PDB file of C-alpha atoms in Angstrom:
ATOM      1  CA  MET A   1    -127.191 -57.722  -1.104  1.00 44.00           C
ATOM      2  CA  ILE A   2    -123.262 -56.762  -1.503  1.00 45.00           C
ATOM      3  CA  ILE A   3    -123.156 -58.617   1.925  1.00 43.00           C
ATOM      4  CA  LEU A   4    -124.471 -61.614   0.805  1.00 38.00           C
ATOM      5  CA  ALA A   5    -122.973 -61.879  -2.588  1.00 39.00           C
ATOM      6  CA  GLY A   6    -119.499 -61.860  -0.676  1.00 39.00           C
ATOM      7  CA  ILE A   7    -121.006 -64.805   1.843  1.00 39.00           C
ATOM      8  CA  VAL A   8    -122.134 -66.481  -1.300  1.00 38.00           C
ATOM      9  CA  ALA A   9    -118.406 -66.306  -2.951  1.00 39.00           C
ATOM     10  CA  ALA A  10    -117.007 -67.401   0.262  1.00 41.00           C
ATOM     11  CA  LEU A  11    -119.026 -70.483   0.699  1.00 41.00           C
ATOM     12  CA  LEU A  12    -118.329 -71.309  -2.848  1.00 41.00           C
ATOM     13  CA  VAL A  13    -114.540 -71.407  -2.444  1.00 42.00           C
ATOM     14  CA  CYS A  14    -114.930 -73.067   1.170  1.00 45.00           C
ATOM     15  CA  CYS A  15    -116.598 -75.920  -0.686  1.00 44.00           C
ATOM     16  CA  GLY A  16    -114.211 -76.166  -3.653  1.00 44.00           C
ATOM     17  CA  ILE A  17    -116.347 -74.872  -5.988  1.00 42.00           C
ATOM     18  CA  GLY A  18    -114.702 -72.503  -8.100  1.00 40.00           C
ATOM     19  CA  TYR A  19    -111.175 -72.893  -6.514  1.00 41.00           C
ATOM     20  CA  LYS A  20    -109.329 -74.052  -9.501  1.00 43.00           C
ATOM     21  CA  LEU A  21    -106.780 -76.952  -9.431  1.00 48.00           C
ATOM     22  CA  LYS A  22    -104.802 -78.200 -12.065  1.00 47.00           C
ATOM     23  CA  THR A  23    -106.947 -81.088 -13.755  1.00 47.00           C
ATOM     24  CA  SER A  24    -104.788 -81.653 -16.571  1.00 48.00           C
ATOM     25  CA  TYR A  25    -101.398 -83.857 -16.788  1.00 45.00           C
ATOM     26  CA  ASP A  26     -98.027 -84.686 -18.943  1.00 48.00           C
ATOM     27  CA  LEU A  27     -99.438 -87.646 -21.277  1.00 45.00           C
ATOM     28  CA  LYS A  28     -95.716 -88.616 -21.755  1.00 47.00           C
ATOM     29  CA  HIS A  29     -95.892 -89.485 -18.016  1.00 56.00           C
ATOM     30  CA  ALA A  30     -99.352 -90.494 -17.329  1.00 64.00           C
ATOM     31  CA  LEU A  31    -100.365 -94.066 -15.699  1.00 68.00           C
ATOM     32  CA  LYS A  32    -102.723 -96.446 -17.105  1.00 67.00           C
ATOM     33  CA  ARG A  33    -106.220 -95.584 -15.453  1.00 73.00           C
ATOM     34  CA  SER A  34    -108.327 -97.894 -13.597  1.00 68.00           C
ATOM     35  CA  GLY A  35    -111.315 -95.781 -14.291  1.00 74.00           C
ATOM     36  CA  ALA A  36    -112.210 -94.894 -10.719  1.00 77.00           C
ATOM     37  CA  CYS A  37    -110.552 -93.042  -7.884  1.00 79.00           C
ATOM     38  CA  ASP A  38    -110.520 -95.934  -5.308  1.00 87.00           C
ATOM     39  CA  LEU A  39    -106.776 -96.200  -4.681  1.00 91.00           C
ATOM     40  CA  PRO A  40    -106.271 -94.732  -1.357  1.00 94.00           C
ATOM     41  CA  ILE A  41    -102.987 -93.134   0.029  1.00 96.00           C
ATOM     42  CA  VAL A  42    -101.533 -93.092   3.552  1.00 96.00           C
ATOM     43  CA  LYS A  43    -100.081 -90.643   5.875  1.00 96.00           C
ATOM     44  CA  THR A  44    -102.563 -87.967   4.857  1.00 95.00           C
ATOM     45  CA  SER A  45    -103.020 -87.018   8.159  1.00 96.00           C
ATOM     46  CA  ARG A  46     -99.312 -85.527   8.251  1.00 97.00           C
ATOM     47  CA  TYR A  47    -100.570 -83.152   5.367  1.00 97.00           C
ATOM     48  CA  GLN A  48    -103.890 -81.972   6.317  1.00 97.00           C
ATOM     49  CA  SER A  49    -102.449 -78.061   5.917  1.00 96.00           C
ATOM     50  CA  SER A  50    -101.311 -78.714   2.349  1.00 97.00           C
ATOM     51  CA  LEU A  51    -104.847 -80.294   1.664  1.00 97.00           C
ATOM     52  CA  PHE A  52    -106.550 -77.760   3.424  1.00 96.00           C
ATOM     53  CA  ARG A  53    -105.060 -75.199   0.978  1.00 96.00           C
ATOM     54  CA  LEU A  54    -105.720 -77.503  -2.116  1.00 96.00           C
ATOM     55  CA  ALA A  55    -108.961 -78.081  -1.308  1.00 95.00           C
ATOM     56  CA  GLY A  56    -110.141 -74.405  -0.830  1.00 94.00           C
ATOM     57  CA  GLY A  57    -110.923 -75.271   2.975  1.00 94.00           C
ATOM     58  CA  LYS A  58    -113.569 -77.280   4.874  1.00 94.00           C
ATOM     59  CA  CYS A  59    -117.253 -76.763   4.456  1.00 92.00           C
ATOM     60  CA  PHE A  60    -120.110 -78.661   6.071  1.00 93.00           C
ATOM     61  CA  ASP A  61    -120.405 -81.412   3.636  1.00 92.00           C
ATOM     62  CA  GLY A  62    -117.207 -81.982   2.784  1.00 94.00           C
ATOM     63  CA  VAL A  63    -115.311 -81.543  -0.585  1.00 94.00           C
ATOM     64  CA  HIS A  64    -114.760 -83.391  -3.615  1.00 93.00           C
ATOM     65  CA  VAL A  65    -112.107 -82.011  -5.701  1.00 95.00           C
ATOM     66  CA  ARG A  66    -110.702 -83.569  -8.886  1.00 94.00           C
ATOM     67  CA  THR A  67    -107.137 -82.856  -9.646  1.00 94.00           C
ATOM     68  CA  VAL A  68    -103.884 -84.462 -10.734  1.00 95.00           C
ATOM     69  CA  ALA A  69    -101.354 -86.112  -8.538  1.00 96.00           C
ATOM     70  CA  GLN A  70     -97.430 -86.931  -9.252  1.00 96.00           C
ATOM     71  CA  LEU A  71     -95.941 -90.089  -8.082  1.00 95.00           C
ATOM     72  CA  ILE A  72     -92.466 -89.686  -7.127  1.00 94.00           C
ATOM     73  CA  PHE A  73     -89.884 -92.331  -6.176  1.00 91.00           C
ATOM     74  CA  GLU A  74     -88.223 -91.239  -2.863  1.00 88.00           C
ATOM     75  CA  THR A  75     -84.258 -92.129  -2.615  1.00 78.00           C
ATOM     76  CA  HIS A  76     -83.615 -90.346   0.531  1.00 76.00           C
ATOM     77  CA  ASN A  77     -86.457 -91.703   2.673  1.00 62.00           C
ATOM     78  CA  SER A  78     -85.821 -94.249   5.590  1.00 64.00           C
ATOM     79  CA  ASP A  79     -87.757 -96.573   3.395  1.00 63.00           C
ATOM     80  CA  ASP A  80     -85.913 -96.241   0.328  1.00 66.00           C
ATOM     81  CA  LYS A  81     -88.767 -98.094  -1.359  1.00 84.00           C
ATOM     82  CA  ALA A  82     -91.720 -95.217  -0.708  1.00 92.00           C
ATOM     83  CA  VAL A  83     -93.439 -93.506  -3.468  1.00 94.00           C
ATOM     84  CA  ARG A  84     -94.377 -89.869  -2.458  1.00 95.00           C
ATOM     85  CA  VAL A  85     -97.659 -88.367  -3.729  1.00 97.00           C
ATOM     86  CA  GLU A  86     -97.645 -84.741  -4.373  1.00 97.00           C
ATOM     87  CA  ILE A  87    -100.340 -82.318  -5.589  1.00 97.00           C
ATOM     88  CA  GLN A  88     -99.349 -79.153  -7.328  1.00 96.00           C
ATOM     89  CA  GLY A  89     -95.952 -79.518  -5.584  1.00 96.00           C
ATOM     90  CA  HIS A  90     -97.445 -80.156  -2.120  1.00 97.00           C
ATOM     91  CA  THR A  91     -96.726 -83.296  -0.621  1.00 97.00           C
ATOM     92  CA  VAL A  92     -99.986 -84.980   0.266  1.00 98.00           C
ATOM     93  CA  GLY A  93     -99.222 -88.754   1.625  1.00 97.00           C
ATOM     94  CA  TYR A  94     -97.571 -91.982   0.524  1.00 96.00           C
ATOM     95  CA  LEU A  95     -98.565 -94.825  -1.490  1.00 95.00           C
ATOM     96  CA  SER A  96     -98.999 -97.878   1.402  1.00 95.00           C
ATOM     97  CA  ALA A  97     -95.874-100.166   1.608  1.00 92.00           C
ATOM     98  CA  LEU A  98     -97.462-102.748  -0.583  1.00 92.00           C
ATOM     99  CA  ASN A  99     -98.935-100.597  -3.201  1.00 93.00           C
ATOM    100  CA  ALA A 100     -95.199 -98.758  -3.413  1.00 92.00           C
ATOM    101  CA  GLN A 101     -93.550-102.109  -3.922  1.00 91.00           C
ATOM    102  CA  LEU A 102     -96.361-103.202  -6.636  1.00 90.00           C
ATOM    103  CA  PHE A 103     -95.745 -99.788  -7.954  1.00 91.00           C
ATOM    104  CA  ARG A 104     -91.795-100.011  -8.418  1.00 88.00           C
ATOM    105  CA  VAL A 105     -92.028-103.470  -9.881  1.00 87.00           C
ATOM    106  CA  LYS A 106     -94.410-102.043 -12.418  1.00 86.00           C
ATOM    107  CA  HIS A 107     -93.000 -98.785 -13.170  1.00 83.00           C
ATOM    108  CA  ARG A 108     -89.257 -97.531 -13.432  1.00 80.00           C
ATOM    109  CA  LYS A 109     -90.014 -94.213 -12.736  1.00 83.00           C
ATOM    110  CA  GLY A 110     -92.987 -92.044 -11.126  1.00 87.00           C
ATOM    111  CA  GLY A 111     -95.938 -90.677 -13.057  1.00 90.00           C
ATOM    112  CA  SER A 112     -98.813 -88.765 -13.161  1.00 92.00           C
ATOM    113  CA  CYS A 113    -102.502 -89.769 -12.939  1.00 92.00           C
ATOM    114  CA  PRO A 114    -106.261 -88.452 -11.934  1.00 94.00           C
ATOM    115  CA  ALA A 115    -106.901 -87.834  -8.182  1.00 95.00           C
ATOM    116  CA  LEU A 116    -109.651 -86.866  -5.706  1.00 95.00           C
ATOM    117  CA  ILE A 117    -109.319 -84.901  -2.474  1.00 97.00           C
ATOM    118  CA  MET A 118    -112.085 -85.917  -0.265  1.00 95.00           C
ATOM    119  CA  GLY A 119    -113.488 -85.603   3.263  1.00 96.00           C
ATOM    120  CA  GLY A 120    -112.675 -82.077   4.903  1.00 95.00           C
ATOM    121  CA  TRP A 121    -116.311 -81.750   6.563  1.00 93.00           C
ATOM    122  CA  GLN A 122    -116.822 -79.199   9.382  1.00 93.00           C
ATOM    123  CA  ARG A 123    -119.921 -79.113  11.647  1.00 91.00           C
ATOM    124  CA  ASP A 124    -120.255 -77.087  14.765  1.00 88.00           C
ATOM    125  CA  ARG A 125    -117.108 -78.352  16.821  1.00 89.00           C
ATOM    126  CA  GLU A 126    -116.525 -81.652  14.719  1.00 93.00           C
ATOM    127  CA  GLN A 127    -114.729 -82.122  11.690  1.00 93.00           C
ATOM    128  CA  GLY A 128    -113.269 -84.564   9.308  1.00 95.00           C
ATOM    129  CA  ASP A 129    -109.968 -84.900   7.752  1.00 96.00           C
ATOM    130  CA  PHE A 130    -109.170 -84.970   4.072  1.00 97.00           C
ATOM    131  CA  THR A 131    -108.389 -87.761   2.182  1.00 96.00           C
ATOM    132  CA  VAL A 132    -106.956 -88.605  -1.320  1.00 97.00           C
ATOM    133  CA  TYR A 133    -107.947 -91.177  -3.672  1.00 96.00           C
ATOM    134  CA  LEU A 134    -105.710 -92.451  -6.875  1.00 95.00           C
ATOM    135  CA  ASP A 135    -106.871 -93.413 -10.260  1.00 92.00           C
ATOM    136  CA  PHE A 136    -104.483 -95.543 -11.621  1.00 87.00           C
ATOM    137  CA  ASP A 137    -104.101 -99.388 -12.679  1.00 80.00           C
ATOM    138  CA  LEU A 138    -101.830-100.618  -9.991  1.00 78.00           C
ATOM    139  CA  HIS A 139    -102.106-104.500 -11.507  1.00 74.00           C
TER     140      HIS A 139
END
C-alpha cells in the first residue's frame, strides 16, 4: 500500500499536478491580457531542460501548466531587438522577430503575463517537446 501511494505521488508530480509554480505577477508590470494563452514563443527547443524542470517532467498525455512569464528586452543579443521570455528566472525562449518588433513599439520596457507550458508527452520511445504560449494583447 505504501509503495502504491509513492507511485501515485510520483505520477502526480510527473504530470504537473501538485507541482507549484509561481502564478501571480507584479501588477505594476502586467501586460494587457488577450484572454487566451495563444501567442507561441520561439526557440523553446534550446531550453527543454529548463521547461522539463518547470513542468515537473514528462508524462503520457503531456502537461498543461499555468504560470507567469517575464518578457525582458535583450541588449547584448546579436539581434538587439530580441525579447527574452523567462519563467521563474529560467530562459524558456523568445518572442518571434515580428512579435518582438511589435512588442517593442508598444512597450517601453518588459512586463509579465500569464503563460502556459504545454506538451512534454512521453509514450514508449517517442516523446514530444514542451512549448510555451503567452496571454497578452500584442496589438
